[in-house]
Coordinates of C-alpha atoms and ligand atoms in Angstrom, one line a residue:
Chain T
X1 CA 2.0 -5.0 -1.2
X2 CA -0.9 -3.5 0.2
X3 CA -2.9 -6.4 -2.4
X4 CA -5.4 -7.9 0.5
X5 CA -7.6 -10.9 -0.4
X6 CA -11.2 -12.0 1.2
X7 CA -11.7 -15.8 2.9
X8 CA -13.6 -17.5 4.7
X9 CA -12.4 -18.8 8.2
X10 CA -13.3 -22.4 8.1
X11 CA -11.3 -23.6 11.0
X12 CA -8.9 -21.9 13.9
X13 CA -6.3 -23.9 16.0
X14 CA -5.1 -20.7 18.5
X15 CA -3.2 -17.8 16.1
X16 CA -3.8 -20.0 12.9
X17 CA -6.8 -20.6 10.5
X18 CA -7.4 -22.3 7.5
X19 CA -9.1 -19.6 4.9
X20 CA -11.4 -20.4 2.3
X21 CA -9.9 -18.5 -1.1
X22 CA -12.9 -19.7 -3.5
X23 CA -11.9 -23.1 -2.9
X24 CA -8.4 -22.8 -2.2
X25 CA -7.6 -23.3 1.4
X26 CA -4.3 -21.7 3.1
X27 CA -3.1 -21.6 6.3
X28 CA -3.5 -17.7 8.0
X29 CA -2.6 -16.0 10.9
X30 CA -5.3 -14.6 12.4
X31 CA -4.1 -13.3 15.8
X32 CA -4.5 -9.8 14.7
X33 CA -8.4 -10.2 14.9
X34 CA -11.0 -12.0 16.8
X35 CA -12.4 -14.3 14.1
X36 CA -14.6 -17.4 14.4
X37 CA -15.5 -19.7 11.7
X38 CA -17.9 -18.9 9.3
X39 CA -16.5 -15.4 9.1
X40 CA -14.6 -13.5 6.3
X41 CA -11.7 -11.8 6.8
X42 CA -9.2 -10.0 4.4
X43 CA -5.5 -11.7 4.5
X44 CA -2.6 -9.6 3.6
X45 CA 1.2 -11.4 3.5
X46 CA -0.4 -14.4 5.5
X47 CA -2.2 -12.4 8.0
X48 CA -5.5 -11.5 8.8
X49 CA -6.0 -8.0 9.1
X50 CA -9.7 -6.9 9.3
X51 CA -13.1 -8.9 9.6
X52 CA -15.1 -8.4 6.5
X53 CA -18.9 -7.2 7.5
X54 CA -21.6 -8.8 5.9
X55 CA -23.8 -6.5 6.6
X56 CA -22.0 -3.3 5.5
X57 CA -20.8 -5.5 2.3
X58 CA -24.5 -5.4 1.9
X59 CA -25.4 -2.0 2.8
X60 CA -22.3 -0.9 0.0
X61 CA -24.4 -2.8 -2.8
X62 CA -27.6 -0.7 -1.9
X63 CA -25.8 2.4 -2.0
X64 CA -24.5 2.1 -5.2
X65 CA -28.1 0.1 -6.5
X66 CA -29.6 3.2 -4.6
X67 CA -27.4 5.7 -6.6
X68 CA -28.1 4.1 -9.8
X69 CA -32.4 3.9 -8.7
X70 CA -31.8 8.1 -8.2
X71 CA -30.0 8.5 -11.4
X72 CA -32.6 6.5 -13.0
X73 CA -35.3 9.1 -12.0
X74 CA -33.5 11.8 -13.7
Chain C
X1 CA -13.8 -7.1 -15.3
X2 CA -17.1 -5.3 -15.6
X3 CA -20.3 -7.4 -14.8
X4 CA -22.7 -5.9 -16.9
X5 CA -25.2 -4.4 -13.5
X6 CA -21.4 -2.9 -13.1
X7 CA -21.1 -1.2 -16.6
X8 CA -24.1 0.1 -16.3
X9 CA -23.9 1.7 -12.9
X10 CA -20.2 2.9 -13.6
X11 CA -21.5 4.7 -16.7
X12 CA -24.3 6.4 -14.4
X13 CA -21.6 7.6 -11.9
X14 CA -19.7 9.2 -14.7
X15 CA -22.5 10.5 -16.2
X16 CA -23.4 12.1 -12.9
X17 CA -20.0 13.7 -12.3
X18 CA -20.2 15.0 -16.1
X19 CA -23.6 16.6 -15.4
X20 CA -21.3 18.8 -12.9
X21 CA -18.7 20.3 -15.4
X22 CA -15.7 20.0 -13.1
X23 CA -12.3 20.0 -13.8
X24 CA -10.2 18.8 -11.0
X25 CA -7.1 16.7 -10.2
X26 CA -7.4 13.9 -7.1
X27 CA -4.2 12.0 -5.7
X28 CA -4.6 8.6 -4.3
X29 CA -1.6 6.7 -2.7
X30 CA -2.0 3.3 -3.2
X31 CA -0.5 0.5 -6.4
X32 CA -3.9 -1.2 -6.1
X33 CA -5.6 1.8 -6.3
X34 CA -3.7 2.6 -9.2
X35 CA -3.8 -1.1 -10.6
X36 CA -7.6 -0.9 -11.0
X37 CA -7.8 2.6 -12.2
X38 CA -5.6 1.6 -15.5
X39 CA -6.8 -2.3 -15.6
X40 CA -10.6 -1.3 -16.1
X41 CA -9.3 1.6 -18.0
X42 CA -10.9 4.1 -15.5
X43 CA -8.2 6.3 -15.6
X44 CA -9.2 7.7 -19.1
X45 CA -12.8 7.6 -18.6
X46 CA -12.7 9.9 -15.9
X47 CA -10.3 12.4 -17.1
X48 CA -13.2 12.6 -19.7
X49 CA -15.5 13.6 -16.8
X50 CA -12.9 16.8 -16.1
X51 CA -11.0 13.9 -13.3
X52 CA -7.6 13.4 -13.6
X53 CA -5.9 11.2 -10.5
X54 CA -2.1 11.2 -9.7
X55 CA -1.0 8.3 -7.5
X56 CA 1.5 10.1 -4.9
X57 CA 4.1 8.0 -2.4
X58 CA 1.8 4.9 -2.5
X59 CA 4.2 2.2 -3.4
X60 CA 6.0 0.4 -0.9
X61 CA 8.8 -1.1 -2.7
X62 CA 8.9 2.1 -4.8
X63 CA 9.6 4.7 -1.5
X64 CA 11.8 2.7 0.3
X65 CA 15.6 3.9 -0.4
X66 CA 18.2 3.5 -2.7
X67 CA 20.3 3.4 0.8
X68 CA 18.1 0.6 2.4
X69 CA 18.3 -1.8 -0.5
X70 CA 22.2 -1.5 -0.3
X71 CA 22.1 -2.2 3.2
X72 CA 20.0 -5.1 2.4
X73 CA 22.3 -6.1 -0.5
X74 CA 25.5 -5.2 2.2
X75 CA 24.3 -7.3 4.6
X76 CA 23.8 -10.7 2.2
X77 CA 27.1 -10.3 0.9
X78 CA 28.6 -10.2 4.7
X79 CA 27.6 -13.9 5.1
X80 CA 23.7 -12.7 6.6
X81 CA 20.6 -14.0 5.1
X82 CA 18.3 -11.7 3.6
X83 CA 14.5 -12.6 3.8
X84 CA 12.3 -10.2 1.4
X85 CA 9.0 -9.8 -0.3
X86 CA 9.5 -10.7 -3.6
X87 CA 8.9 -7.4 -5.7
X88 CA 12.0 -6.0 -4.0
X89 CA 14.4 -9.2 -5.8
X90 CA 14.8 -6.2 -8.8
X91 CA 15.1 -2.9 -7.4
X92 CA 18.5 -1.4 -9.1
X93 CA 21.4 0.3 -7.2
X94 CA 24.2 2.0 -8.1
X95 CA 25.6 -1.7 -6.9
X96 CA 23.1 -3.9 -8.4
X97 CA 20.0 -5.2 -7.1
X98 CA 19.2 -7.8 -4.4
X99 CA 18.6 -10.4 -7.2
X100 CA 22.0 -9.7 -8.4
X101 CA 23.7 -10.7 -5.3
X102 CA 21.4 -13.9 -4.8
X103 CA 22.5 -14.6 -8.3
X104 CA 26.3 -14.5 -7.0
X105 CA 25.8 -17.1 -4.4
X106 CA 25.0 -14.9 -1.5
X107 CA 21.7 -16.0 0.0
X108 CA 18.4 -14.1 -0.3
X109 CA 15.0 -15.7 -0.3
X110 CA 11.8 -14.3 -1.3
X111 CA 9.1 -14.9 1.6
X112 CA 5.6 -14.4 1.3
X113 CA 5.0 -13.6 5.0
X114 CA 7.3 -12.5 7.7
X115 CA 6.1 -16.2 9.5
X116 CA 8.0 -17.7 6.4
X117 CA 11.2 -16.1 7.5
X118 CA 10.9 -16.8 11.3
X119 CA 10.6 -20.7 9.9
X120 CA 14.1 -20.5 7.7
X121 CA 15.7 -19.1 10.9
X122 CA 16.2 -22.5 11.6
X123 CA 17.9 -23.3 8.7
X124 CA 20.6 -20.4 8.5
X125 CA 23.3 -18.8 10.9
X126 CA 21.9 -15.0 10.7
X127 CA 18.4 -14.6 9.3
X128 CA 17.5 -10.7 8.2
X129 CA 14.2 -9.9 7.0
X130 CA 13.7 -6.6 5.4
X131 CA 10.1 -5.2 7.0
X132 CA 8.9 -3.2 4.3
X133 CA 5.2 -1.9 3.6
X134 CA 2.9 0.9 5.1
X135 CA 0.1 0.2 8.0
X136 CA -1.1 -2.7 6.3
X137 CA 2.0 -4.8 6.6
X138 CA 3.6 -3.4 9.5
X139 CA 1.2 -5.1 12.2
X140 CA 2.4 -8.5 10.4
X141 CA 5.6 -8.2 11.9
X142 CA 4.8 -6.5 15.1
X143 CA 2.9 -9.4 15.0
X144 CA 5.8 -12.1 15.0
X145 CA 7.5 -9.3 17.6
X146 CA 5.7 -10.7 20.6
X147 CA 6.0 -13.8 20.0
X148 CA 8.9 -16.4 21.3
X149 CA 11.5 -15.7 18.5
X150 CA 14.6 -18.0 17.5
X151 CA 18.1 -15.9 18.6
X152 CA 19.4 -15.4 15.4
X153 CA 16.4 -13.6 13.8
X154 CA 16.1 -9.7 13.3
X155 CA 14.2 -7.3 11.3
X156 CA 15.5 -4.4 9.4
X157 CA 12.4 -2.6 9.6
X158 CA 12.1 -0.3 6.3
X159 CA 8.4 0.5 7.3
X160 CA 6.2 3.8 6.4
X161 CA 3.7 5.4 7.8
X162 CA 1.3 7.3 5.8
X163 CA 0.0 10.0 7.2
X164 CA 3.4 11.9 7.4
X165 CA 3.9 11.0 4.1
X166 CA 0.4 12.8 3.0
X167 CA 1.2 15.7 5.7
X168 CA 4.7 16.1 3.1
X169 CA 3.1 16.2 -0.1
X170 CA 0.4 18.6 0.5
X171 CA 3.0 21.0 2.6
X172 CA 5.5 20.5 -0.5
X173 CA 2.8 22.3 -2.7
X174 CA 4.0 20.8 -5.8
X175 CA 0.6 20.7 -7.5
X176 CA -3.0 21.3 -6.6
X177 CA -4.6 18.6 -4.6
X178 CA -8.6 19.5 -4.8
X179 CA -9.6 15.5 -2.9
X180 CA -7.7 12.6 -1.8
X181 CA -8.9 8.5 -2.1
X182 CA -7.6 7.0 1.1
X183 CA -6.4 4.1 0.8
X184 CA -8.6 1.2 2.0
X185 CA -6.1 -1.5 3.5
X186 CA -4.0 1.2 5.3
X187 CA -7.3 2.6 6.9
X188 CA -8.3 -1.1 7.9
X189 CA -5.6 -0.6 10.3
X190 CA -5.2 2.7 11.3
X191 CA -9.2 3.8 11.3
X192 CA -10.4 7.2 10.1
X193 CA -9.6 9.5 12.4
X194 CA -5.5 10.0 11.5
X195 CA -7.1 11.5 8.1
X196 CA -9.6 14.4 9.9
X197 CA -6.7 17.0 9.7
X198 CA -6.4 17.2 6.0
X199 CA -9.8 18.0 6.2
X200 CA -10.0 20.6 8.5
X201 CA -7.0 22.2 8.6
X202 CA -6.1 22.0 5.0
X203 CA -9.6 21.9 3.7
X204 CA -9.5 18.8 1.1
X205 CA -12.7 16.8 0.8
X206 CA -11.3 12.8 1.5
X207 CA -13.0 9.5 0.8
X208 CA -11.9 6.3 1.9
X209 CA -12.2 3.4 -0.6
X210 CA -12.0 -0.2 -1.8
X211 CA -10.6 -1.8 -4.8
X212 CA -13.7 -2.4 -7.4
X213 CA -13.9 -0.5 -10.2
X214 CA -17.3 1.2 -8.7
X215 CA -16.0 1.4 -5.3
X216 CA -13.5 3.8 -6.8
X217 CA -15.6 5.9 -9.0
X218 CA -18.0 6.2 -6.1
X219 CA -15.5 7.7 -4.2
X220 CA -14.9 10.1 -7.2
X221 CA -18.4 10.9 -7.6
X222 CA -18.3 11.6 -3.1
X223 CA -15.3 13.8 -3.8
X224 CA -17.2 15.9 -6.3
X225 CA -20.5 16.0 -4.1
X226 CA -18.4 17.2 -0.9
X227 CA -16.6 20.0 -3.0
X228 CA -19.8 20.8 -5.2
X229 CA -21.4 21.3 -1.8
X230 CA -18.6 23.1 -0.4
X231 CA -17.8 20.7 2.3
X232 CA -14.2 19.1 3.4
X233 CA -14.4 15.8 5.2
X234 CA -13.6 12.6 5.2
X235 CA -15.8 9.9 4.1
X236 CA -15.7 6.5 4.6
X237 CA -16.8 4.2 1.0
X238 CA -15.4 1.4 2.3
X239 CA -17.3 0.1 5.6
X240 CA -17.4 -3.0 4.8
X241 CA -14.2 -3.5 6.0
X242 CA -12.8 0.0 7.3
X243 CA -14.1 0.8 11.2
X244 CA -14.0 4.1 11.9
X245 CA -11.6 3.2 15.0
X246 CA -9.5 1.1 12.8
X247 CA -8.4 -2.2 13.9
X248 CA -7.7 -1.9 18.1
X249 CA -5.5 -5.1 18.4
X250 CA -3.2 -4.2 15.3
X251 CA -2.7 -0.4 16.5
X252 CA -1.9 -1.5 19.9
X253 CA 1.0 -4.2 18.7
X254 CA 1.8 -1.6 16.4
X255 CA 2.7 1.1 19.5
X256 CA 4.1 -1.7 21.7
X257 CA 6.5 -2.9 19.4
X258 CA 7.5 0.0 16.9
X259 CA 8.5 3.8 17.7
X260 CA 8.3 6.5 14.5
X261 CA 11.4 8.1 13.8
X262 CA 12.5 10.5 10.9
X263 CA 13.2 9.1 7.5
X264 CA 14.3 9.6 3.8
X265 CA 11.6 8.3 1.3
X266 CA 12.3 8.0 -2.5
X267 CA 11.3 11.8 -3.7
X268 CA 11.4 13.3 -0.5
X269 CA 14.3 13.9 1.4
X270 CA 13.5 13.7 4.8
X271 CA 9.6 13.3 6.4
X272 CA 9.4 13.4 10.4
X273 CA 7.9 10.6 12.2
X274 CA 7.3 8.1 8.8
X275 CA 9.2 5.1 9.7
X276 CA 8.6 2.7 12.3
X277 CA 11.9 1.6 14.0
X278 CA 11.6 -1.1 16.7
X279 CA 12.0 -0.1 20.5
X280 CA 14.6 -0.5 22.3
X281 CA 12.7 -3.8 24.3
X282 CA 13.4 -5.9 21.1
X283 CA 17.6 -4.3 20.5
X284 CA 18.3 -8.1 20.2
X285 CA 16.6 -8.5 17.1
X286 CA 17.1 -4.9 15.7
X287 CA 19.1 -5.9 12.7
X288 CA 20.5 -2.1 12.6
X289 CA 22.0 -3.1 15.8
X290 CA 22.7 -6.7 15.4
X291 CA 24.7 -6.2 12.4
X292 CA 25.9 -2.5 13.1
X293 CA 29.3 -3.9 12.0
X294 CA 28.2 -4.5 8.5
X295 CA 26.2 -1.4 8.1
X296 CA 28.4 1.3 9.5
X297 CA 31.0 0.3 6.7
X298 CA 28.8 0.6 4.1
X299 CA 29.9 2.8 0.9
X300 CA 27.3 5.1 0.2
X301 CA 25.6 5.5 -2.3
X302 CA 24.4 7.4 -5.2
X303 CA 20.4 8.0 -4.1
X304 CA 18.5 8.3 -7.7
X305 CA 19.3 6.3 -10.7
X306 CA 21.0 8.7 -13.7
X307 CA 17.9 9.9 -15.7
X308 CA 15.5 8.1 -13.6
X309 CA 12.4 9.8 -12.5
X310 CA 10.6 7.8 -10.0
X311 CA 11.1 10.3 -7.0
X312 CA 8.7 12.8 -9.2
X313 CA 6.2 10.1 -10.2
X314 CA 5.6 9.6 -6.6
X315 CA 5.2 13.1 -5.3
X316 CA 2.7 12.8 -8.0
X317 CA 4.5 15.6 -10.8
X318 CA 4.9 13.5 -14.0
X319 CA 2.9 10.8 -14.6
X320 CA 5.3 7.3 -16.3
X321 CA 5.4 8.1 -20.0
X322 CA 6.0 11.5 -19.4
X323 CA 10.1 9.7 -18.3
X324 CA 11.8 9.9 -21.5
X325 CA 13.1 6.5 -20.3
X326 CA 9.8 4.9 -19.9
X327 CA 9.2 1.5 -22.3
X328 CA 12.4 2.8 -23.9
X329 CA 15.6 1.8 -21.4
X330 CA 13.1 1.3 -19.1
X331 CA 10.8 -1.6 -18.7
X332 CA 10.0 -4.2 -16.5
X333 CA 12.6 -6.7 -17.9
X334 CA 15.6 -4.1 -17.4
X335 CA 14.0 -1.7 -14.7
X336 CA 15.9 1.6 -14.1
X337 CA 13.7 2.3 -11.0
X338 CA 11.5 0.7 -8.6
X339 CA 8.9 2.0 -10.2
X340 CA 8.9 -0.1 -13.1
X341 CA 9.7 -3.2 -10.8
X342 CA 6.9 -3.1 -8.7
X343 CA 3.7 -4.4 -9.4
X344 CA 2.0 -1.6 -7.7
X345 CA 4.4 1.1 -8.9
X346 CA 3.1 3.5 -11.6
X347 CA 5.6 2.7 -14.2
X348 CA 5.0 -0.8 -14.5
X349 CA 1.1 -0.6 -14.3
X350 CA 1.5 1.7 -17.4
X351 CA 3.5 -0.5 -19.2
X352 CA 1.9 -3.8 -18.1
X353 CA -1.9 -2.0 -19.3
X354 CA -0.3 0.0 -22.3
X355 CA -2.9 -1.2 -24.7
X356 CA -5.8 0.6 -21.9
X357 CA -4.2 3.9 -21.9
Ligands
SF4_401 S1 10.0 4.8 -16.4 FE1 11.7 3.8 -15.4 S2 13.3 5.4 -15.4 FE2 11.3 6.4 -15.7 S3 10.6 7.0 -13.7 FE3 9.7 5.0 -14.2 S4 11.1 3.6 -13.2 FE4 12.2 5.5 -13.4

């Protein structure tokens, strides 16, 4: 239920996108955030319900690269 | 699965938390929580790390009542349509299951979004749909709430909140909760903050998290640093999508359209304030009011299966195959509870991943 799934907006007409799945593209409603195209956002029962930051999905990867760096100095 | 960069840092973050000699027991309250924890087979590496993780109320279909799928069921059979995510088609009842009554004629379609059912109004004389799901799902419909809606549509909101649901477990006392993995779609909505009290007036270290395999043992290997280091707070793994704040837009549709009130859950008999009911602006699309007629004659019903023992899998006491009916007269084929229909409920995880545990 809770299952959420990250796309890429690649067009909006008003409260509806079309989201990039890898390649499969669906129709989403994306009135619950302020997306623009180009953007990724996580879809849940055909809406979007958060923007997914780049940056942060980034800074995620060099904590965990970080952790393992650290452990490796052990 | 794994990439191999993956293997090789989840076997690091276990090895860490070995290195501390801990034995302690974390509850999490989400199916895809649980779903990767027994897919990737984290479930038994980390109880060899002195870890062992219960998945509490964290099942949508799974806490939502015995009572409310009658209703659902009473309403198709008096002539309504009944518009419902799909994984509640099984969910037994002392007078069968939703699918049972589509399968006697009466009409019930499986949506995928509460949009879909909005659309089939058209099509129908009474459309119903059954709102179920926590934070995550209920902006979806307060979503379609504010919008221009056709006459004859209503919702029969079922939805949970979860932070009453937490605030009942941990006041139940059933078991010892030493952390809790907060779930990350939920807190995409609702934002940290609703979690800070666990922390500080119950003391219990918290991280929010994501769905990857490592975004779940990091949040392990967080829990153990904030207790090793004698700290309670909560912690937020998952930025990449969860803002402290939450999501503004969704929590303000989600106070303009909805107002909490009491309710039942599967394994716990009553929780204040953990279902959203809509307010009185939207009465002509309240299907509790709509179709009062139907509901208010309504046998009742017998709350928990015979022998079933969902309502202690989800306060988190057994865990599946601890139910003597488990893979035996119970499976996903012939379900006894919603635990086993669910994809996210803990049953039918276990049984769909046996071979991993
Ligand atoms: S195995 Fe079946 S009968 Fe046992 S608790 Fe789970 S759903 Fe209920």
């Amino acid at each position: 239920m809770c299952l959420a799934v990250p796309g890429k907006v690649t067009s909006i007409d008003g409260n509806q996108a079309d989201v990039d799945f890898g390649g499969v593209v669906r129709k989403v409603n994306v009135s619950l955030v302020e997306a623009t195209v180009g953007e990724w956002v996580v879809v849940h029962a055909g809406f979007a319900i958060e923007k997914m930051d780049e940056e942060e999905a980034k800074e995620t990867l060099e904590l965990w690269n970080d952790l393992l760096d650290q452990e490796e100095e052990l | 699965m794994f990439r191999l960069r993956n293997e090789v840092a989840a076997q690091r973050i276990l090895d860490s938390i070995r290195k501390e000699d801990v034995n302690l027991r974390f509850m999490h309250v989400c199916g895809t929580h649980q779903d990767t924890l027994v897919r990737f087979g984290l479930d038994p590496m980390l109880r060899e790390v002195g870890i062992e993780i219960r998945q509490g109320p964290g099942c949508p279909v799974c806490v939502t009542t015995t009572a409310e799928v009658a209703n659902a069921i009473a309403l198709a059979e008096a002539g309504r349509t009944i518009a419902v995510f799909g994984d509640m088609l099984k969910v037994p009842t002392p007078i069968g299951s939703l699918g049972d009554a589509k399968a006697r004629g009466h009409d019930v379609r499986i949506v995928y979004s509460v949009e879909d059912a909005v659309r089939l109004s058209s099509e129908v004389k009474h459309m119903v749909f059954m709102g179920i799901g926590f934070e995550t799902t209920s902006p979806t419909t307060a979503a379609v709430m504010v919008e221009k809606l056709p006459d004859n549509f209503s919702v029969y909101s079922c939805h949970r909140l979860l932070p009453p649901a937490l605030h009942a477990i941990i006041n139940m006392g059933e078991f010892r909760i030493d952390g809790l993995i907060e779930p990350g779609h939920v807190s995409a909505i609702i934002g940290v903050d609703p979690y800070q009290v666990f922390s500080t007036k119950y003391g219990i270290p918290q991280v929010v998290t994501g769905f990857e395999p490592l975004d779940l043992l990091m949040a392990v290997h967080m829990l153990v640093k904030q207790i090793k280091e004698g700290r309670a707070q909560v912690e937020n793994e998952y930025g990449r999508l969860v803002k402290k704040e939450g999501n503004p837009k969704a929590i303000k549709l989600l106070e303009r359209v909805f107002r909490p009130v009491d309710s039942a859950w599967r394994g716990f008999p009553m929780i204040p304030q953990s279902a959203y009911d809509l307010k009185e602006e939207f009465d002509d699309h309240n299907a509790r009011l709509v179709h009062e007629d139907v509901l208010k004659d309504r046998p009742p019903v017998e709350e928990e299966h015979r022998g079933c023992r969902c309502g202690e899998v989800l306060r988190g006491i057994i865990e599946s195959h601890e139910c003597p009916a488990f893979g035996k007269g119970c499976t996903p084929r012939y379900p006894m509870g919603p635990c086993m229909v669910s994809r996210e409920g803990g049953c039918n995880i276990a049984f769909r991943y046996q071979g991993k545990m």
